CSV table of C-alpha atoms in Angstrom, one decimal:
chain,number,residue,atom,x,y,z
A,1,UNK,CA,54.5,34.1,182.6
A,2,UNK,CA,52.3,37.1,182.8
A,3,UNK,CA,55.3,39.4,183.6
A,4,UNK,CA,57.1,38.0,180.5
A,5,UNK,CA,54.1,38.7,178.3
A,6,UNK,CA,53.9,42.2,179.7
A,7,UNK,CA,57.6,42.9,179.0
A,8,UNK,CA,57.2,41.6,175.4
A,9,UNK,CA,54.2,43.8,174.9
A,10,UNK,CA,56.0,46.8,176.2
A,11,UNK,CA,59.0,46.1,173.9
A,12,UNK,CA,56.6,45.8,170.9
A,13,UNK,CA,54.9,49.1,171.7
A,14,UNK,CA,58.3,50.8,172.0
A,15,UNK,CA,59.4,49.4,168.7
A,16,UNK,CA,56.2,50.5,167.0
A,17,UNK,CA,56.5,54.0,168.5
A,18,UNK,CA,60.1,54.2,167.3
A,19,UNK,CA,59.1,53.0,163.8
A,20,UNK,CA,56.4,55.6,163.7
A,21,UNK,CA,58.7,58.4,164.8
A,22,UNK,CA,61.5,57.5,162.3
A,23,UNK,CA,60.6,58.1,158.6
A,24,UNK,CA,60.7,55.2,156.2
A,25,UNK,CA,62.5,55.3,152.8
A,26,UNK,CA,59.5,56.8,151.1
A,27,UNK,CA,58.8,59.3,153.8
A,28,UNK,CA,62.5,60.2,153.9
A,29,UNK,CA,62.5,61.1,150.2
A,30,UNK,CA,59.2,63.1,150.4
A,31,UNK,CA,60.5,65.1,153.4
A,32,UNK,CA,63.7,65.8,151.5
A,33,UNK,CA,61.8,67.0,148.4
A,34,UNK,CA,59.6,69.1,150.7
A,35,UNK,CA,62.7,70.7,152.3
A,36,UNK,CA,64.2,71.5,148.8
A,37,UNK,CA,61.0,73.0,147.5
A,38,UNK,CA,61.3,76.8,146.9
A,39,UNK,CA,58.8,79.1,148.5
A,40,UNK,CA,56.1,80.4,146.2
A,41,UNK,CA,57.3,84.0,146.3
A,42,UNK,CA,60.9,82.9,145.3
A,43,UNK,CA,59.7,80.9,142.3
A,44,UNK,CA,57.6,83.8,141.1
A,45,UNK,CA,60.6,86.1,141.4
A,46,UNK,CA,62.8,83.7,139.3
A,47,UNK,CA,60.3,83.7,136.5
A,48,UNK,CA,60.1,87.5,136.5
A,49,UNK,CA,63.8,88.0,136.1
A,50,UNK,CA,64.2,86.8,132.5
A,51,UNK,CA,60.9,88.6,131.6
A,52,UNK,CA,62.2,91.8,133.2
A,53,UNK,CA,65.5,91.5,131.3
A,54,UNK,CA,63.6,91.0,128.0
A,55,UNK,CA,61.3,93.9,128.8
A,56,UNK,CA,64.2,96.2,129.7
A,57,UNK,CA,66.1,95.4,126.5
A,58,UNK,CA,63.0,96.1,124.4
A,59,UNK,CA,62.4,99.3,126.2
A,60,UNK,CA,65.9,100.5,125.6
A,61,UNK,CA,65.7,99.5,121.9
A,62,UNK,CA,62.4,101.3,121.4
A,63,UNK,CA,63.9,104.4,123.1
A,64,UNK,CA,66.9,104.3,120.7
A,65,UNK,CA,64.6,103.9,117.7
A,66,UNK,CA,62.4,106.8,118.8
A,67,UNK,CA,65.5,109.0,119.4
A,68,UNK,CA,66.9,108.2,115.9
A,69,UNK,CA,63.6,108.9,114.3
A,70,UNK,CA,63.3,112.2,116.2
A,71,UNK,CA,66.8,113.2,115.0
A,72,UNK,CA,66.0,112.2,111.4
A,73,UNK,CA,62.9,114.4,111.4
A,74,UNK,CA,64.7,117.3,113.3
A,75,UNK,CA,67.7,117.6,111.0
A,76,UNK,CA,65.9,119.0,108.0
A,77,UNK,CA,64.4,121.7,110.2
A,78,UNK,CA,67.8,122.5,111.7
A,79,UNK,CA,69.3,122.8,108.2
A,80,UNK,CA,66.5,125.0,107.0
A,81,UNK,CA,67.0,127.3,110.0
A,82,UNK,CA,70.8,127.4,109.7
A,83,UNK,CA,71.8,127.4,106.0
A,84,UNK,CA,75.5,127.6,107.1
A,85,UNK,CA,75.3,123.9,108.0
A,86,UNK,CA,74.4,123.0,104.4
A,87,UNK,CA,77.3,125.2,103.1
A,88,UNK,CA,79.7,123.3,105.5
A,89,UNK,CA,78.5,120.0,104.1
A,90,UNK,CA,79.1,121.2,100.5
A,91,UNK,CA,82.6,122.5,101.1
A,92,UNK,CA,83.7,119.9,103.8
A,93,UNK,CA,86.7,122.2,104.3
A,94,UNK,CA,86.9,121.2,107.9
A,95,UNK,CA,87.8,117.6,106.9
A,96,UNK,CA,91.6,117.7,106.6
A,97,UNK,CA,92.9,114.4,105.1
A,98,UNK,CA,95.5,113.1,105.4
A,99,UNK,CA,96.0,114.3,108.9
A,100,UNK,CA,99.3,115.4,110.5
A,101,UNK,CA,101.1,116.5,107.3
A,102,UNK,CA,103.1,119.6,107.1
A,103,UNK,CA,101.9,121.4,103.9
A,104,UNK,CA,105.0,123.6,104.0
A,105,UNK,CA,107.0,120.5,103.2
A,106,UNK,CA,105.7,118.9,100.0
A,107,UNK,CA,108.8,116.8,99.8
A,108,UNK,CA,107.4,114.7,102.7
A,109,UNK,CA,104.8,113.5,100.2
A,110,UNK,CA,107.4,112.5,97.7
A,111,UNK,CA,107.3,115.8,95.8
A,112,UNK,CA,111.0,116.6,95.8
A,113,UNK,CA,110.7,119.0,92.9
A,114,UNK,CA,107.9,121.0,94.4
A,115,UNK,CA,108.0,124.5,96.1
A,116,UNK,CA,105.5,125.8,98.6
A,117,UNK,CA,104.3,129.5,98.2
A,118,UNK,CA,101.9,131.7,99.9
A,119,UNK,CA,99.9,134.2,97.9
A,120,UNK,CA,97.5,137.0,99.0
A,121,UNK,CA,94.4,137.4,96.7
A,122,UNK,CA,92.7,139.8,99.1
A,123,UNK,CA,93.4,141.6,102.4
A,124,UNK,CA,93.1,139.1,105.3
A,125,UNK,CA,93.2,136.2,102.8
A,126,UNK,CA,96.3,134.0,102.3
A,127,UNK,CA,96.4,130.8,100.3
A,128,UNK,CA,99.0,128.0,100.2
A,129,UNK,CA,100.3,127.1,96.8
A,130,UNK,CA,102.4,124.1,95.5
A,131,UNK,CA,104.3,124.4,92.3
A,132,UNK,CA,105.7,121.1,90.9
A,133,UNK,CA,108.0,121.5,87.9
A,134,UNK,CA,108.2,118.9,85.1
A,135,UNK,CA,110.1,115.8,85.9
A,136,UNK,CA,112.8,116.8,83.3
A,137,UNK,CA,113.7,119.7,85.7
A,138,UNK,CA,113.9,117.5,88.8
A,139,UNK,CA,117.7,117.5,89.2
A,140,UNK,CA,117.9,121.3,88.6
A,141,UNK,CA,115.1,121.9,91.1
A,142,UNK,CA,116.9,120.4,94.1
A,143,UNK,CA,117.7,123.0,96.7
A,144,UNK,CA,116.3,125.9,94.7
A,145,UNK,CA,114.4,128.7,96.2
A,146,UNK,CA,111.0,130.2,95.3
A,147,UNK,CA,112.5,132.7,92.8
A,148,UNK,CA,114.0,129.9,90.8
A,149,UNK,CA,110.6,128.0,90.7
A,150,UNK,CA,108.8,131.2,89.6
A,151,UNK,CA,111.3,131.8,86.8
A,152,UNK,CA,111.0,128.1,85.7
A,153,UNK,CA,107.4,128.8,84.7
A,154,UNK,CA,108.9,130.6,81.7
A,155,UNK,CA,110.6,127.4,80.5
A,156,UNK,CA,109.2,125.8,77.4
A,157,UNK,CA,106.7,123.5,79.2
A,158,UNK,CA,102.9,123.9,79.4
A,159,UNK,CA,101.3,124.7,82.8
A,160,UNK,CA,98.3,123.0,84.4
A,161,UNK,CA,96.4,124.9,87.1
A,162,UNK,CA,94.8,122.2,89.2
A,163,UNK,CA,91.6,123.0,91.2
A,164,UNK,CA,90.8,120.3,93.7
A,165,UNK,CA,87.4,119.2,95.0
A,166,UNK,CA,85.9,119.5,98.5
A,167,UNK,CA,87.4,118.0,101.7
A,168,UNK,CA,91.1,117.4,102.2
A,169,UNK,CA,93.9,119.6,101.1
A,170,UNK,CA,96.4,120.1,98.2
A,171,UNK,CA,98.3,117.3,99.9
A,172,UNK,CA,95.6,114.6,99.5
A,173,UNK,CA,97.0,111.2,98.3
A,174,UNK,CA,95.2,110.9,95.0
A,175,UNK,CA,96.0,114.6,94.2
A,176,UNK,CA,99.7,114.1,94.9
A,177,UNK,CA,99.7,111.0,92.6
A,178,UNK,CA,98.1,113.1,89.8
A,179,UNK,CA,100.7,115.8,90.2
A,180,UNK,CA,103.4,113.1,89.8
A,181,UNK,CA,101.7,111.8,86.6
A,182,UNK,CA,101.3,115.2,85.0
A,183,UNK,CA,104.9,116.2,86.0
A,184,UNK,CA,106.2,113.0,84.3
A,185,UNK,CA,104.3,114.1,81.2
A,186,UNK,CA,106.2,117.4,81.0
A,187,UNK,CA,103.7,119.8,82.7
A,188,UNK,CA,104.3,122.4,85.4
A,189,UNK,CA,101.5,121.7,88.0
A,190,UNK,CA,100.3,124.6,90.1
A,191,UNK,CA,97.7,123.8,92.8
A,192,UNK,CA,96.5,125.6,95.9
A,193,UNK,CA,94.1,125.3,98.8
A,194,UNK,CA,91.1,127.7,98.6
A,195,UNK,CA,90.6,130.1,101.5
A,196,UNK,CA,89.4,128.1,104.5
A,197,UNK,CA,91.1,124.9,103.3
A,198,UNK,CA,94.3,123.4,104.6
A,199,UNK,CA,96.7,126.2,105.8
A,200,UNK,CA,94.9,128.9,103.8
A,201,UNK,CA,93.4,131.7,105.7
A,202,UNK,CA,89.8,133.0,105.1
A,203,UNK,CA,86.2,131.9,105.0
A,204,UNK,CA,85.1,129.6,102.2
A,205,UNK,CA,82.5,130.8,99.6
A,206,UNK,CA,81.9,130.2,95.9
A,207,UNK,CA,82.8,133.7,95.1
A,208,UNK,CA,86.0,133.6,97.2
A,209,UNK,CA,87.1,130.2,95.7
A,210,UNK,CA,86.6,131.6,92.2
A,211,UNK,CA,88.5,134.8,93.1
A,212,UNK,CA,91.4,132.7,94.5
A,213,UNK,CA,91.6,130.7,91.3
A,214,UNK,CA,91.6,133.9,89.2
A,215,UNK,CA,94.4,135.4,91.3
A,216,UNK,CA,96.6,132.2,90.9
A,217,UNK,CA,95.8,132.1,87.1
A,218,UNK,CA,97.0,135.7,86.7
A,219,UNK,CA,100.0,135.0,88.8
A,220,UNK,CA,100.9,132.1,86.5
A,221,UNK,CA,100.3,134.1,83.3
A,222,UNK,CA,102.6,136.9,84.5
A,223,UNK,CA,105.4,134.4,84.7
A,224,UNK,CA,104.8,131.7,82.0
A,225,UNK,CA,105.1,133.9,78.9
A,226,UNK,CA,103.6,132.3,75.8
A,227,UNK,CA,103.5,128.8,77.3
A,228,UNK,CA,100.1,127.1,77.2
A,229,UNK,CA,98.1,127.2,80.4
A,230,UNK,CA,95.4,124.6,81.0
A,231,UNK,CA,92.7,124.6,83.8
A,232,UNK,CA,92.0,121.2,85.4
A,233,UNK,CA,89.1,120.9,87.8
A,234,UNK,CA,88.0,117.8,89.8
A,235,UNK,CA,84.6,117.2,91.4
A,236,UNK,CA,83.6,120.4,93.2
A,237,UNK,CA,86.7,122.0,91.6
A,238,UNK,CA,84.9,121.7,88.2
A,239,UNK,CA,82.5,124.3,89.5
A,240,UNK,CA,85.3,126.6,90.4
A,241,UNK,CA,87.0,125.9,87.0
A,242,UNK,CA,83.9,126.8,84.9
A,243,UNK,CA,83.4,129.9,87.0
A,244,UNK,CA,87.0,130.9,86.4
A,245,UNK,CA,87.0,130.1,82.6
A,246,UNK,CA,83.7,131.8,82.0
A,247,UNK,CA,85.2,135.0,83.6
A,248,UNK,CA,88.4,134.6,81.6
A,249,UNK,CA,86.5,134.3,78.4
A,250,UNK,CA,84.4,137.3,79.2
A,251,UNK,CA,87.5,139.4,79.6
A,252,UNK,CA,89.0,137.8,76.4
A,253,UNK,CA,91.9,136.0,78.1
A,254,UNK,CA,90.7,132.4,77.9
A,255,UNK,CA,93.0,129.5,78.9
A,256,UNK,CA,94.3,127.1,76.2
A,257,UNK,CA,92.0,124.3,77.3
A,258,UNK,CA,89.7,123.3,80.1
A,259,UNK,CA,89.7,119.8,81.6
A,260,UNK,CA,86.9,118.6,83.8
A,261,UNK,CA,87.3,115.4,85.8
A,262,UNK,CA,84.1,113.9,87.4
A,263,UNK,CA,82.0,117.0,86.7
A,264,UNK,CA,78.3,117.7,87.6
A,265,UNK,CA,75.8,120.0,86.0
A,266,UNK,CA,75.0,122.2,89.0
A,267,UNK,CA,75.2,121.8,92.8
A,268,UNK,CA,71.5,121.3,93.2
A,269,UNK,CA,71.4,118.3,90.8
A,270,UNK,CA,74.6,116.9,92.4
A,271,UNK,CA,73.1,117.2,95.9
A,272,UNK,CA,69.9,115.5,94.7
A,273,UNK,CA,71.8,112.7,93.0
A,274,UNK,CA,74.4,112.2,95.7
A,275,UNK,CA,74.4,108.5,96.9
A,276,UNK,CA,74.9,109.6,100.5
A,277,UNK,CA,71.8,111.8,100.5
A,278,UNK,CA,69.5,109.8,102.8
A,279,UNK,CA,66.9,112.5,102.6
A,280,UNK,CA,66.4,112.6,98.8
A,281,UNK,CA,62.9,111.0,99.2
A,282,UNK,CA,62.0,113.1,102.3
A,283,UNK,CA,58.9,115.3,101.7
A,284,UNK,CA,60.0,118.8,100.8
A,285,UNK,CA,63.6,117.8,100.1
A,286,UNK,CA,64.2,120.8,97.8
A,287,UNK,CA,62.8,123.2,100.3
A,288,UNK,CA,64.6,121.8,103.3
A,289,UNK,CA,68.0,121.0,101.7
A,290,UNK,CA,68.5,122.5,98.3
A,291,UNK,CA,67.1,126.0,98.9
A,292,UNK,CA,69.5,126.7,101.8
A,293,UNK,CA,72.4,125.9,99.4
A,294,UNK,CA,71.1,128.6,97.0
A,295,UNK,CA,70.4,130.9,99.9
A,296,UNK,CA,74.1,130.6,100.9
A,297,UNK,CA,75.1,131.8,97.4
A,298,UNK,CA,76.3,128.4,96.2
A,299,UNK,CA,75.4,127.4,92.7
A,300,UNK,CA,78.4,126.1,90.8
A,301,UNK,CA,76.4,126.1,87.7
A,302,UNK,CA,78.5,124.2,85.2
A,303,UNK,CA,75.6,123.7,82.9
A,304,UNK,CA,75.2,127.5,82.6
A,305,UNK,CA,78.8,128.4,82.5
A,306,UNK,CA,79.7,126.1,79.5
A,307,UNK,CA,77.4,128.2,77.4
A,308,UNK,CA,79.8,131.2,77.8
A,309,UNK,CA,83.1,129.3,77.4
A,310,UNK,CA,85.1,129.5,74.2
A,311,UNK,CA,88.1,127.1,74.5
A,312,UNK,CA,88.8,123.4,74.0
A,313,UNK,CA,87.0,121.2,76.5
A,314,UNK,CA,87.8,117.7,77.7
A,315,UNK,CA,85.6,115.8,80.1
A,316,UNK,CA,86.8,112.7,82.0
A,317,UNK,CA,84.3,110.6,84.0
A,318,UNK,CA,84.3,107.0,85.4
A,319,UNK,CA,81.2,105.0,85.0
A,320,UNK,CA,81.5,103.7,88.5
A,321,UNK,CA,81.8,107.1,90.2
A,322,UNK,CA,80.0,106.8,93.5
A,323,UNK,CA,80.1,110.5,94.4
A,324,UNK,CA,79.2,112.4,91.2
A,325,UNK,CA,77.0,110.1,89.1
A,326,UNK,CA,78.2,109.4,85.6
A,327,UNK,CA,75.0,110.6,84.0
A,328,UNK,CA,75.6,114.1,85.2
A,329,UNK,CA,79.0,114.3,83.5
A,330,UNK,CA,77.4,113.0,80.3
A,331,UNK,CA,74.5,115.5,80.6
A,332,UNK,CA,77.1,118.3,80.9
A,333,UNK,CA,78.9,117.1,77.8
A,334,UNK,CA,75.6,117.1,75.8
A,335,UNK,CA,74.9,120.7,76.9
A,336,UNK,CA,78.4,121.8,75.9
A,337,UNK,CA,78.5,120.0,72.6
A,338,UNK,CA,75.4,121.8,71.4
A,339,UNK,CA,76.5,125.2,72.7
A,340,UNK,CA,77.3,127.9,70.2
A,341,UNK,CA,80.2,129.0,72.3
A,342,UNK,CA,82.1,125.8,71.4
A,343,UNK,CA,81.3,126.1,67.7
A,344,UNK,CA,85.0,126.6,66.8
A,345,UNK,CA,86.5,124.4,69.5
A,346,UNK,CA,86.9,120.7,70.2
A,347,UNK,CA,84.6,119.2,72.9
A,348,UNK,CA,85.5,115.7,74.0
A,349,UNK,CA,84.0,113.3,76.5
A,350,UNK,CA,86.1,110.3,77.6
A,351,UNK,CA,84.3,107.6,79.7
A,352,UNK,CA,86.2,105.0,81.8
A,353,UNK,CA,84.5,101.6,82.1
A,354,UNK,CA,83.3,100.3,85.4
A,355,UNK,CA,85.6,97.3,85.2
A,356,UNK,CA,88.6,99.7,85.5
A,357,UNK,CA,87.6,100.6,89.0
A,358,UNK,CA,88.7,104.3,88.8
A,359,UNK,CA,85.6,105.5,90.7
A,360,UNK,CA,85.7,109.1,91.7
A,361,UNK,CA,89.4,109.9,92.1
A,362,UNK,CA,91.6,107.3,90.4
A,363,UNK,CA,91.5,108.3,86.8
A,364,UNK,CA,95.1,109.3,87.1
A,365,UNK,CA,95.9,105.5,87.0
A,366,UNK,CA,94.8,105.2,83.4
A,367,UNK,CA,97.6,104.2,81.1
A,368,UNK,CA,95.6,106.0,78.4
A,369,UNK,CA,95.8,109.4,80.1
A,370,UNK,CA,99.0,110.6,78.3
A,371,UNK,CA,97.5,109.8,74.9
A,372,UNK,CA,94.2,111.5,75.9
A,373,UNK,CA,95.9,114.7,77.0
A,374,UNK,CA,98.0,114.8,73.9
């Protein structure tokens, strides 16, 4: 009996020991949670990672902002020290649009009645010229050489010498479309790239551009006989046009009329009013940006030139022009209209309403253009 009790006691003790050694359901869950718990250092590292990412992004953004701000402040000083930079921005002759066209082949731009010439205004200067004959001569012009085109200038059709604006070449899309319109209206159209533009050789300058225009005008007059010759300038080309016509009037050989499309008063006012001028409110804007233009010999003073011009004047300007503000064209007209030099000549200003959407270079689309020119 005693032995049996002892064996039972021993079995109970063994069961209790086993029970104590094996974890119960609660202890099992707690030990599992303990085993899954991350060390303190790993948890801290996990929290630092998103904070580090955020801090790194902010650091890079702040660095970029400071770099842009530094560049914004440095550019005015750079322009002041190197006036040639500002001259490049005025001319934009290094921008050749459209790209990859052969200026020797105007027919590739749909101008099948156009001939390409090369003239030499000065030593070491060669300029590329396009001559488009009136549409009425289109069939006769096919396959003809330069000599035929030169002789055609003596036919009974008026001639327009077109002076394009900055950037691009004589093969620019909107320019080609204007040649087609003028040709359909019965005009010879002669246009060229100033020295330094397109395939013309030389360095750009206001004096050089004006001299190129004078050379082409004289070349036309030597071949056109008594046919009327009109000067048409667009944008920066209006500055070349008024320079040219003032000089022609001073030597008493004025053109039959001057047409200014999207003109400005002078290059300083245009630069100050240009919508892309992000520095216009920068302290010392005139000293930093406008004085270097003058230092480079660039004035294009239309407002002064019109006081010495004596021929009919037509100004065309779109109200929604984003490049040369409309008010500058209107201001130029007011100066010309009150000038004594135009006392015996007609001065006309034709605005184009914003709703038409002609902006800076699409006035050629106007169905009223034939009537206006007549």
